[in-house]
Coordinates of C-alpha atoms in Angstrom, one line a residue:
Chain A
M1128 CA 0.0 0.0 0.0
A1129 CA 1.0 3.6 -0.5
N1130 CA 3.2 5.0 2.2
N1131 CA 4.7 8.4 1.7
N1132 CA 6.8 8.4 4.9
A1133 CA 9.4 5.8 3.8
I1134 CA 8.6 3.9 6.9
A1135 CA 8.4 0.1 6.6
V1136 CA 5.0 -1.2 7.0
L1137 CA 3.5 -4.7 6.6
E1138 CA 2.4 -5.7 3.2
T1139 CA -1.3 -6.0 2.6
G1140 CA -2.1 -9.6 2.3
A1141 CA -4.5 -12.4 3.2
H1142 CA -2.0 -14.0 5.6
F1143 CA -2.2 -13.0 9.2
D1144 CA 1.4 -13.4 10.4
M1145 CA 1.1 -13.4 14.2
E1146 CA 4.8 -13.8 14.9
R1147 CA 5.7 -10.9 12.7
I1148 CA 2.9 -8.7 14.1
R1149 CA 4.0 -9.3 17.7
A1150 CA 7.6 -8.5 16.7
D1151 CA 6.4 -5.1 15.7
F1152 CA 5.5 -4.3 19.3
P1153 CA 8.6 -4.0 21.5
I1154 CA 6.6 -3.5 24.7
L1155 CA 5.3 -7.0 24.4
N1156 CA 8.7 -8.3 25.5
T1157 CA 8.1 -6.7 28.9
K1158 CA 8.4 -9.0 31.9
V1159 CA 6.1 -8.4 34.9
E1160 CA 7.1 -10.1 38.1
G1161 CA 9.4 -12.2 36.0
K1162 CA 6.6 -13.4 33.8
P1163 CA 5.8 -12.4 30.2
L1164 CA 3.4 -9.5 30.0
V1165 CA -0.1 -10.6 28.9
Y1166 CA -1.6 -7.2 27.9
L1167 CA -5.4 -7.4 27.9
D1168 CA -6.2 -3.8 28.6
N1169 CA -6.4 -2.6 25.0
A1170 CA -9.8 -1.0 25.5
A1171 CA -8.1 1.5 27.8
S1172 CA -5.1 2.0 25.6
S1173 CA -3.4 -0.1 23.0
Q1174 CA 0.4 -0.5 22.4
M1175 CA 2.5 1.2 19.7
P1176 CA 4.3 -0.6 16.9
Q1177 CA 7.9 0.2 16.1
Q1178 CA 6.7 1.7 12.8
V1179 CA 4.8 4.4 14.7
I1180 CA 7.6 4.9 17.2
D1181 CA 10.0 5.4 14.3
R1182 CA 7.7 7.8 12.6
L1183 CA 7.6 10.0 15.8
V1184 CA 11.4 9.8 16.2
Y1185 CA 11.9 10.7 12.5
Y1186 CA 9.6 13.7 12.7
Q1187 CA 11.4 15.1 15.8
T1188 CA 14.8 14.2 14.3
A1189 CA 14.3 15.8 10.8
Q1190 CA 11.0 17.5 10.3
H1191 CA 9.9 19.6 13.2
A1192 CA 8.9 23.2 13.1
N1193 CA 5.6 25.0 13.8
I1194 CA 3.0 24.6 11.1
N1195 CA 0.9 27.0 9.1
R1196 CA 3.2 29.9 9.7
A1197 CA 6.7 30.5 8.4
V1198 CA 7.9 30.2 4.8
H1199 CA 11.1 28.3 5.8
Y1200 CA 11.9 24.8 4.8
L1201 CA 11.1 23.0 8.1
S1202 CA 7.8 24.8 8.6
E1203 CA 6.7 23.7 5.1
V1204 CA 7.7 20.1 5.7
A1205 CA 6.0 19.9 9.1
T1206 CA 2.8 21.5 7.6
D1207 CA 2.9 19.1 4.7
E1208 CA 3.3 16.1 7.0
Y1209 CA 0.6 17.3 9.3
E1210 CA -1.9 17.7 6.5
K1211 CA -0.9 14.3 5.0
A1212 CA -1.8 12.8 8.3
R1213 CA -5.2 14.4 8.0
Q1214 CA -5.6 12.8 4.6
K1215 CA -4.6 9.4 5.9
I1216 CA -7.3 9.6 8.5
Q1217 CA -9.8 10.9 6.0
R1218 CA -9.1 7.8 3.9
F1219 CA -9.1 5.5 6.9
V1220 CA -12.7 6.5 7.8
N1221 CA -13.7 7.1 4.2
A1222 CA -14.8 10.7 4.7
R1223 CA -15.8 12.6 1.6
E1224 CA -13.4 15.5 2.2
Q1225 CA -10.2 16.1 4.0
R1226 CA -11.5 19.3 5.7
E1227 CA -14.1 17.2 7.5
I1228 CA -11.4 15.8 9.8
I1229 CA -10.6 18.0 12.8
F1230 CA -7.6 17.1 15.0
T1231 CA -8.5 17.1 18.7
S1232 CA -6.8 15.9 21.8
G1233 CA -9.0 12.8 21.8
T1234 CA -12.5 11.4 22.0
T1235 CA -13.5 13.5 25.1
D1236 CA -12.1 16.7 23.5
S1237 CA -14.0 15.9 20.3
I1238 CA -17.3 15.5 22.1
N1239 CA -16.8 18.6 24.1
L1240 CA -16.1 20.5 20.9
V1241 CA -19.4 19.3 19.5
M1242 CA -21.2 20.2 22.7
H1243 CA -19.8 23.7 22.7
G1244 CA -19.7 24.3 18.9
Y1245 CA -23.0 22.7 18.0
G1246 CA -24.9 22.1 21.2
R1247 CA -24.6 25.6 22.7
Q1248 CA -25.6 27.1 19.4
F1249 CA -28.5 24.9 18.4
I1250 CA -30.0 23.3 21.5
Q1251 CA -32.4 25.3 23.6
A1252 CA -34.6 25.1 26.7
G1253 CA -37.0 22.2 26.5
D1254 CA -35.1 20.4 23.7
E1255 CA -34.3 16.8 24.1
I1256 CA -31.0 14.9 23.7
I1257 CA -31.1 11.1 23.3
L1258 CA -28.2 9.1 24.8
T1259 CA -28.0 5.4 25.5
T1260 CA -27.3 3.3 28.7
L1261 CA -24.1 2.1 27.0
E1262 CA -22.5 5.5 26.8
H1263 CA -19.0 6.1 28.3
H1264 CA -19.1 9.0 30.8
S1265 CA -17.4 11.1 28.1
N1266 CA -20.6 11.1 26.1
I1267 CA -22.8 11.7 29.1
V1268 CA -21.2 14.4 31.2
P1269 CA -20.8 17.1 28.4
W1270 CA -24.5 16.7 27.5
Q1271 CA -25.5 16.9 31.1
M1272 CA -23.5 20.1 31.4
L1273 CA -25.3 21.5 28.3
A1274 CA -28.7 20.3 29.5
K1275 CA -28.2 22.1 32.8
E1276 CA -27.0 25.3 31.1
K1277 CA -29.9 25.4 28.6
G1278 CA -32.7 23.6 30.5
A1279 CA -32.6 20.8 28.0
V1280 CA -33.7 17.2 28.8
I1281 CA -31.7 14.0 28.4
R1282 CA -33.6 10.8 27.4
V1283 CA -31.9 7.4 27.7
V1284 CA -32.2 4.3 25.5
P1285 CA -32.4 1.2 27.8
I1286 CA -30.6 -2.1 27.2
N1287 CA -31.6 -5.7 27.6
D1288 CA -29.9 -8.4 29.7
A1289 CA -27.5 -9.2 27.0
G1290 CA -26.3 -5.6 26.9
E1291 CA -28.0 -4.8 23.6
L1292 CA -29.8 -1.5 23.0
D1293 CA -33.6 -1.7 22.9
I1294 CA -34.1 -0.2 19.4
E1295 CA -37.9 -0.1 19.7
S1296 CA -37.6 2.1 22.8
Y1297 CA -35.0 4.2 21.0
E1298 CA -37.5 5.0 18.2
K1299 CA -40.3 5.7 20.7
L1300 CA -38.1 8.3 22.4
F1301 CA -38.2 10.7 19.4
N1302 CA -40.7 13.6 19.4
D1303 CA -40.7 17.1 18.0
R1304 CA -38.5 18.3 20.8
T1305 CA -35.7 15.8 20.0
K1306 CA -32.7 17.8 18.7
F1307 CA -29.7 15.6 19.1
V1308 CA -28.6 11.9 19.4
G1309 CA -25.3 10.8 21.1
L1310 CA -24.6 7.1 20.4
I1311 CA -21.7 4.9 21.3
H1312 CA -20.7 2.6 18.3
V1313 CA -19.1 -0.1 20.5
S1314 CA -19.5 -0.3 24.3
N1315 CA -16.2 0.0 26.1
A1316 CA -17.5 -1.9 29.1
L1317 CA -19.4 -4.8 27.3
G1318 CA -18.1 -4.9 23.8
T1319 CA -21.6 -4.6 22.2
I1320 CA -21.6 -3.4 18.6
N1321 CA -24.7 -1.2 18.2
P1322 CA -26.8 -1.2 15.0
I1323 CA -25.8 2.4 14.4
K1324 CA -26.6 2.6 10.7
R1325 CA -30.2 1.8 11.4
M1326 CA -30.3 4.2 14.3
I1327 CA -28.7 7.0 12.3
D1328 CA -31.2 6.5 9.5
Y1329 CA -34.1 6.7 11.9
A1330 CA -32.8 9.9 13.5
H1331 CA -32.3 11.5 10.1
Q1332 CA -35.9 10.6 9.1
Q1333 CA -36.8 12.9 12.0
D1334 CA -34.2 15.5 11.0
V1335 CA -32.1 14.9 14.1
P1336 CA -28.3 14.9 13.9
V1337 CA -26.3 12.1 15.3
L1338 CA -22.9 12.0 17.0
V1339 CA -21.2 8.6 17.1
D1340 CA -18.6 7.8 19.8
G1341 CA -16.3 5.4 17.8
A1342 CA -13.5 5.2 20.4
Q1343 CA -14.0 1.4 20.7
A1344 CA -15.0 0.8 17.2
A1345 CA -12.4 2.4 15.0
P1346 CA -9.5 0.2 16.3
H1347 CA -11.4 -3.0 15.6
I1348 CA -13.8 -2.7 12.7
A1349 CA -13.8 -0.8 9.4
V1350 CA -15.7 2.5 9.8
D1351 CA -17.1 4.3 6.8
M1352 CA -18.3 7.9 7.2
Q1353 CA -20.1 8.0 3.8
A1354 CA -21.9 4.7 4.4
L1355 CA -22.9 5.5 8.0
D1356 CA -23.9 9.1 7.1
C1357 CA -23.6 10.2 10.7
D1358 CA -23.1 13.9 11.4
F1359 CA -20.2 13.5 13.8
Y1360 CA -17.9 10.6 14.5
V1361 CA -15.1 10.7 17.1
F1362 CA -12.2 8.6 18.3
S1363 CA -8.8 8.7 19.9
A1364 CA -5.4 7.6 18.4
H1365 CA -4.1 5.9 21.5
K1366 CA -6.6 3.1 21.3
L1367 CA -5.5 2.2 17.8
C1368 CA -1.7 2.0 18.2
G1369 CA -1.1 5.8 18.0
P1370 CA 0.1 8.3 20.5
T1371 CA -1.9 9.8 23.4
G1372 CA -3.1 13.4 23.2
I1373 CA -4.5 13.2 19.7
G1374 CA -7.8 12.2 18.2
M1375 CA -10.2 13.2 15.6
L1376 CA -13.6 14.6 15.1
Y1377 CA -15.3 13.9 11.8
G1378 CA -18.1 16.3 11.0
K1379 CA -20.1 16.8 7.8
A1380 CA -18.7 19.9 6.1
S1381 CA -22.0 21.7 6.0
V1382 CA -22.6 21.1 9.8
L1383 CA -19.0 22.1 10.7
E1384 CA -19.4 25.3 8.7
A1385 CA -22.6 26.2 10.5
M1386 CA -21.0 25.7 13.9
Q1387 CA -19.3 28.3 16.2
P1388 CA -15.6 27.7 17.1
F1389 CA -14.9 26.0 20.4
K1390 CA -11.5 27.5 21.3
G1391 CA -10.3 30.9 20.2
G1392 CA -6.7 31.7 19.4
G1393 CA -4.0 31.6 16.8
D1394 CA -4.4 29.4 13.7
M1395 CA -8.2 29.5 13.7
I1396 CA -8.6 33.0 12.3
A1397 CA -8.7 34.7 8.9
S1398 CA -8.1 38.2 10.3
V1399 CA -8.2 39.9 13.7
T1400 CA -8.8 43.4 14.8
F1401 CA -9.9 44.5 18.3
E1402 CA -13.3 45.2 16.8
E1403 CA -13.8 41.9 15.0
T1404 CA -12.3 38.6 14.2
T1405 CA -13.1 36.6 11.0
Y1406 CA -12.6 32.9 11.5
A1407 CA -10.6 30.6 9.3
D1408 CA -12.4 28.0 7.2
I1409 CA -12.8 24.4 8.4
P1410 CA -10.9 22.4 9.6
H1411 CA -8.6 25.2 10.9
K1412 CA -11.5 27.1 12.5
F1413 CA -11.5 24.3 15.1
E1414 CA -7.8 23.9 15.6
A1415 CA -6.8 26.9 17.7
G1416 CA -3.2 27.1 18.8
T1417 CA -0.2 24.9 17.9
P1418 CA -1.5 21.3 17.8
P1419 CA 0.5 18.2 18.9
I1420 CA 2.1 18.0 15.4
A1421 CA 4.2 14.9 16.1
A1422 CA 1.2 13.1 17.6
A1423 CA -1.0 13.9 14.6
I1424 CA 1.7 12.5 12.3
G1425 CA 2.0 9.5 14.5
F1426 CA -1.8 9.1 14.3
G1427 CA -1.4 9.0 10.5
A1428 CA 1.3 6.4 10.8
A1429 CA -0.9 4.3 13.1
V1430 CA -3.8 4.2 10.7
D1431 CA -1.4 3.3 7.9
Y1432 CA -0.2 0.4 10.1
L1433 CA -3.7 -0.9 10.8
S1434 CA -4.6 -0.5 7.1
S1435 CA -1.5 -2.5 6.2
I1436 CA -2.8 -5.4 8.2
G1437 CA -6.4 -4.8 7.1
M1438 CA -9.3 -4.0 9.3
E1439 CA -11.2 -7.1 8.1
Q1440 CA -8.2 -9.3 9.1
I1441 CA -8.0 -7.6 12.4
Y1442 CA -11.7 -8.1 13.1
A1443 CA -11.5 -11.8 12.0
H1444 CA -8.6 -12.5 14.3
E1445 CA -10.1 -10.7 17.3
S1446 CA -13.4 -12.5 16.8
K1447 CA -11.5 -15.8 17.1
L1448 CA -10.0 -14.6 20.4
L1449 CA -13.4 -13.4 21.6
H1450 CA -15.2 -16.7 20.9
Y1451 CA -12.4 -18.8 22.4
A1452 CA -12.2 -16.7 25.5
T1453 CA -15.9 -16.5 25.9
E1454 CA -16.2 -20.3 25.7
R1455 CA -13.3 -20.8 28.2
I1456 CA -14.5 -18.2 30.8
S1457 CA -18.1 -19.4 30.5
A1458 CA -16.9 -22.9 31.5
I1459 CA -15.4 -21.7 34.7
K1460 CA -17.6 -22.4 37.7
G1461 CA -18.4 -19.1 39.6
A1462 CA -17.6 -16.9 36.6
K1463 CA -20.1 -14.8 34.8
I1464 CA -19.7 -12.7 31.7
L1465 CA -21.6 -9.4 31.5
G1466 CA -22.5 -8.5 28.0
T1467 CA -23.5 -11.3 25.7
A1468 CA -24.7 -9.4 22.7
A1469 CA -24.8 -11.2 19.4
Q1470 CA -22.6 -8.6 17.8
K1471 CA -19.5 -7.9 19.9
T1472 CA -15.9 -6.8 19.7
A1473 CA -13.3 -8.7 21.7
V1474 CA -14.2 -7.2 25.1
I1475 CA -15.1 -9.6 28.0
S1476 CA -16.4 -8.1 31.2
F1477 CA -16.7 -10.7 33.9
I1478 CA -17.3 -11.2 37.6
L1479 CA -16.3 -14.0 39.9
D1480 CA -18.6 -15.2 42.7
G1481 CA -17.5 -13.8 46.1
I1482 CA -14.3 -12.1 44.7
H1483 CA -14.0 -8.3 44.3
P1484 CA -12.7 -7.2 40.9
H1485 CA -9.8 -5.3 42.5
D1486 CA -8.6 -8.4 44.2
I1487 CA -8.8 -10.2 40.8
G1488 CA -6.8 -7.5 39.1
T1489 CA -4.1 -7.4 41.7
I1490 CA -3.6 -11.2 41.7
L1491 CA -3.8 -11.5 37.8
N1492 CA -1.0 -8.8 37.7
Q1493 CA 1.1 -11.2 39.7
D1494 CA 0.9 -13.5 36.7
G1495 CA 1.8 -10.7 34.4
I1496 CA -1.8 -10.3 33.2
A1497 CA -3.0 -6.8 32.7
V1498 CA -6.8 -6.4 32.9
R1499 CA -8.9 -3.4 33.9
T1500 CA -11.0 -3.5 37.0
G1501 CA -13.6 -1.0 38.1
H1502 CA -16.7 0.7 36.5
H1503 CA -14.9 1.4 33.2
C1504 CA -16.3 5.0 33.2
A1505 CA -19.7 3.5 32.5
Q1506 CA -21.5 3.5 35.8
P1507 CA -25.0 3.4 34.3
I1508 CA -24.1 0.0 32.8
M1509 CA -22.9 -1.2 36.2
Q1510 CA -26.1 0.0 37.8
R1511 CA -28.1 -1.8 35.1
F1512 CA -26.4 -5.1 36.0
N1513 CA -26.5 -4.2 39.7
V1514 CA -22.7 -4.7 40.2
P1515 CA -20.3 -2.0 41.5
A1516 CA -17.5 -3.1 39.2
T1517 CA -16.3 -5.8 36.8
S1518 CA -13.0 -7.2 35.6
R1519 CA -12.5 -6.6 31.9
A1520 CA -10.2 -8.4 29.5
S1521 CA -10.0 -6.5 26.1
F1522 CA -8.1 -7.9 23.2
A1523 CA -6.1 -6.4 20.3
F1524 CA -5.0 -8.1 17.1
Y1525 CA -1.5 -8.7 18.6
N1526 CA -2.9 -10.9 21.3
D1527 CA -2.9 -14.6 20.6
I1528 CA -4.7 -17.7 21.8
S1529 CA -2.0 -18.6 24.3
E1530 CA -2.7 -15.4 26.1
V1531 CA -6.3 -16.4 26.5
D1532 CA -5.0 -19.6 28.1
A1533 CA -2.9 -17.5 30.4
L1534 CA -5.9 -15.5 31.5
I1535 CA -7.9 -18.7 32.2
A1536 CA -5.1 -20.1 34.3
G1537 CA -4.8 -16.7 36.1
I1538 CA -8.6 -16.7 36.9
R1539 CA -8.3 -20.3 38.3
N1540 CA -5.4 -19.2 40.4
V1541 CA -7.5 -16.3 41.8
Q1542 CA -10.3 -18.7 42.7
N1543 CA -7.8 -21.1 44.4
I1544 CA -6.5 -18.3 46.6
F1545 CA -10.0 -17.3 47.7
L1546 CA -11.6 -20.8 48.1
Chain B
M16 CA 5.9 -7.6 46.4
N17 CA 4.5 -11.1 46.2
T18 CA 0.8 -11.2 46.2
K19 CA 0.8 -14.3 48.4
S20 CA 2.4 -12.2 51.2
L21 CA -0.5 -9.7 50.9
Y22 CA -3.3 -12.2 50.5
Q23 CA -2.2 -14.1 53.6
E24 CA -4.4 -16.6 55.4
V25 CA -5.2 -14.0 58.1
I26 CA -6.5 -11.5 55.5
L27 CA -8.4 -14.1 53.6
D28 CA -9.9 -15.4 56.9
H29 CA -11.1 -11.9 57.9
N30 CA -12.5 -11.5 54.4
R31 CA -14.5 -14.8 54.6
K32 CA -15.6 -14.3 58.2
P33 CA -15.5 -10.5 59.0
R34 CA -15.6 -9.7 62.7
N35 CA -18.0 -7.1 64.0
Y36 CA -19.9 -7.1 60.7
G37 CA -23.3 -5.4 60.8
T38 CA -24.7 -2.2 62.3
L39 CA -25.3 -0.9 65.8
E40 CA -28.9 0.1 66.6
H41 CA -28.2 3.3 68.5
P42 CA -24.6 4.3 67.8
S43 CA -23.2 7.4 69.4
H44 CA -21.0 7.9 66.3
Q45 CA -21.1 6.8 62.7
A46 CA -19.7 7.6 59.3
V47 CA -19.7 6.4 55.7
G48 CA -16.6 6.0 53.6
H49 CA -16.5 5.9 49.8
N50 CA -13.9 5.0 47.2
P51 CA -15.3 6.4 44.0
L52 CA -12.6 4.8 41.9
C53 CA -14.0 1.3 42.6
G54 CA -17.4 2.2 43.9
D55 CA -16.6 0.7 47.3
R56 CA -18.6 1.9 50.3
L57 CA -18.1 1.2 54.0
D58 CA -20.4 2.1 57.0
I59 CA -19.0 2.3 60.4
S60 CA -21.0 2.8 63.6
L61 CA -19.7 2.8 67.2
Q62 CA -20.7 3.4 70.8
L63 CA -18.4 5.7 72.8
E64 CA -18.8 5.3 76.6
N65 CA -16.6 7.3 79.0
D66 CA -14.3 8.0 76.0
Q67 CA -14.0 4.3 75.3
I68 CA -15.1 2.5 72.2
S69 CA -17.4 -0.1 73.8
C70 CA -19.0 -1.3 70.6
I71 CA -18.2 -1.0 67.0
A72 CA -19.6 -2.5 63.7
F73 CA -19.1 -2.1 60.0
H74 CA -20.7 -3.2 56.8
G75 CA -20.5 -2.5 53.1
E76 CA -19.4 -3.5 49.7
S77 CA -15.7 -3.8 49.3
C78 CA -12.7 -5.8 48.2
A79 CA -10.9 -8.3 50.4
I80 CA -8.2 -5.9 51.4
C81 CA -10.7 -3.3 52.5
K82 CA -13.0 -5.8 54.3
A83 CA -10.1 -7.5 56.1
S84 CA -8.7 -4.2 57.1
A85 CA -12.1 -3.1 58.5
S86 CA -12.6 -6.4 60.3
M87 CA -9.1 -6.4 62.0
M88 CA -9.5 -2.7 62.8
T89 CA -12.8 -3.1 64.6
A90 CA -11.2 -6.0 66.6
A91 CA -8.2 -3.8 67.4
V92 CA -10.0 -0.7 68.6
K93 CA -12.8 -2.3 70.6
G94 CA -12.3 -1.3 74.2
K95 CA -9.7 1.4 73.3
T96 CA -9.9 5.0 74.2
R97 CA -10.5 7.6 71.5
T98 CA -6.9 8.8 71.9
D99 CA -5.5 5.2 71.5
A100 CA -7.7 4.6 68.5
E101 CA -6.4 7.8 66.9
T102 CA -2.8 6.7 67.5
L103 CA -3.6 3.4 65.8
I104 CA -5.2 5.2 62.8
Q105 CA -2.1 7.4 62.5
E106 CA 0.3 4.4 62.7
F107 CA -1.7 2.3 60.2
R108 CA -1.7 5.2 57.8
E109 CA 2.0 5.7 58.1
M110 CA 2.7 2.0 57.7
T111 CA 0.6 1.7 54.5
L112 CA 2.3 4.8 53.0
G113 CA 5.7 3.3 53.9
E114 CA 6.5 6.0 56.4
L115 CA 6.6 3.9 59.6
D116 CA 9.7 2.1 60.7
L117 CA 8.3 -1.1 62.0
N118 CA 11.5 -1.8 63.9
H119 CA 10.6 1.0 66.2
P120 CA 8.0 0.6 68.9
H121 CA 4.4 0.7 67.6
H122 CA 0.9 -0.5 68.6
L123 CA -0.1 -2.3 65.4
G124 CA 0.4 -5.9 66.4
R125 CA -1.1 -8.3 63.8
L126 CA -2.1 -5.3 61.7
T127 CA 1.4 -5.4 60.3
V128 CA 0.1 -8.0 57.8
F129 CA -0.9 -5.0 55.8
S130 CA 2.6 -3.6 55.6
G131 CA 3.1 -5.1 52.1
I132 CA 0.4 -2.8 50.7
R133 CA 2.9 0.0 50.5
D134 CA 4.3 -1.7 47.4
L135 CA 0.9 -1.6 45.7
P136 CA 0.1 2.1 45.5
T137 CA -3.2 1.5 43.7
R138 CA -4.4 -0.6 46.7
V139 CA -3.3 1.6 49.6
K140 CA -6.7 3.4 49.5
C141 CA -8.5 0.1 49.9
A142 CA -6.6 -0.7 53.1
I143 CA -6.9 2.8 54.6
L144 CA -10.6 3.5 53.8
P145 CA -11.9 1.8 57.1
W146 CA -9.4 3.7 59.2
H147 CA -10.3 7.0 57.6
T148 CA -13.9 6.3 58.1
L149 CA -13.3 5.5 61.7
H150 CA -11.5 8.8 62.1
A151 CA -14.5 10.6 60.5
A152 CA -16.9 8.8 62.9
L153 CA -14.9 9.7 65.9
N154 CA -14.7 13.3 64.8
A155 CA -18.4 13.6 63.8
L156 CA -17.8 13.9 60.1
S157 CA -20.7 12.1 58.4
S158 CA -18.9 10.9 55.3
V159 CA -15.4 10.7 53.7
S160 CA -14.2 9.9 50.2
T161 CA -10.9 8.7 49.0
E162 CA -11.1 11.2 46.2
A163 CA -12.2 14.3 48.2
E164 CA -10.1 16.8 50.0
N165 CA -10.0 14.6 53.1
D166 CA -8.6 11.8 51.0
P167 CA -7.0 9.3 53.4
A168 CA -4.1 8.8 51.0
S169 CA -3.4 12.5 50.4
S170 CA -1.8 15.1 52.7
T171 CA -4.7 17.4 53.2
S172 CA -6.5 16.0 56.2
E173 CA -5.5 17.1 59.7
N174 CA -4.1 13.7 60.5
A175 CA -2.2 13.3 57.3
S176 CA 1.6 13.4 57.2
G177 CA 2.5 12.4 53.7
N178 CA 1.4 11.6 50.2
V179 CA 1.4 8.4 48.2

């Protein structure tokens, strides 16, 4: 595949070469308590391949200057590479235009941008915002802040016992006061893949715009802005092998153009006097100040890396891990999986009878196994299942079957200590 | 540290069979402790008579470390004066933060099974929560949180002497 950065990437191909993929991730050689790291906390943050690390180093070594400013050589190179990264992300999500991709600091920042730039401008007292029980706190709290400020109302789509959205209830929530829908594509706590295409289409029939939180989807399944036709789509780079501190907001050009800027400052203006400021065109209108240039370029390298393996291949491999791990954990007496949706990514939230998740996490760590324990920033889901917390194993394409076996042995060890 | 040295039999035993588990009907003092990071919650109620803790009980939803710490704490402070209980709270805090030299005289006795927690910074709050809640009860504060200003593992409360 095309790679303008002269950085070696894997060839596109049907063969999923586990050994070669794992060799790309130097951190996987880490030993924890003398044991090989088994990294199963990918939903929190994924690891970075050497190709992306090298890209960051090369940028800082040979290409860095501030962007969009000077006429000198390095500034032109940096600006060019930064905009190339935007183009890579545009292609990765199949957006119609490059200017529809806004660099943000991550998913949370993207949602806050939409809340301030769209919500504060277009949502008024008495208006209703539809969210779902599966939302991460980052797609709840900004809307609550807006609702409080404006006197708007939040309506919530319930889930069934499998952790799937109740689509009939979703459709019934719409009325003529409904002005916005915030929808998580894939649940970070349960792994449920929501039928967002159908939900977006329904909202659009009522002329209601939709923001999709794709933080847990973009790293695992192919996402296509033109096919989905959502108004906003957001995700972070660090969950798909990129750096922290960078993410993206996709917005339809017409919607982004109608919005007010979120942050004011340099780079987002056309002209400034003390009487008046004219804003720059999109995407720059929403990128005030010097952005994390290296991180944006690293983000571009990360989507190149994922594309070189292929999102279909990634999904297929992770599905194998999901099914094997689900089968093995289900067979353990005293273990229960929360979230058994028909459509899932490789996220397994589980509880063990009589053992608190924090104790599970601490003991698994002793075997080198990294899982997340807690409420996963999704307390409404925990309340729905009436548990304070769960343990969550979340897989990436660089995990292999033997790591599922290590997790199973680790869980049995936890049970042995407590029985 | 080795997890086995933390999850020792004495801690597992107190987790399985917590002592003084429940509530007092007419306590003179009580408080609720929260750890919002994990959703844990602990209620402590006690009876103070002539400045002595004559009765104490706890209940709540928590991990093994927190529950065992609460169980052993209630056993340790029962019959003690308020001042002696506060000394234990202070010493336990210092031990879990790695600020207490266990070779010097102290009053912790078997509570030193929790000394290994200092090597697991993410779990220190679990062990301290009951103690901080007891401190709140004795000082008529109705509730405490591990993430608030009176965080047991931060240096802002009046009893605090260090940070994790």
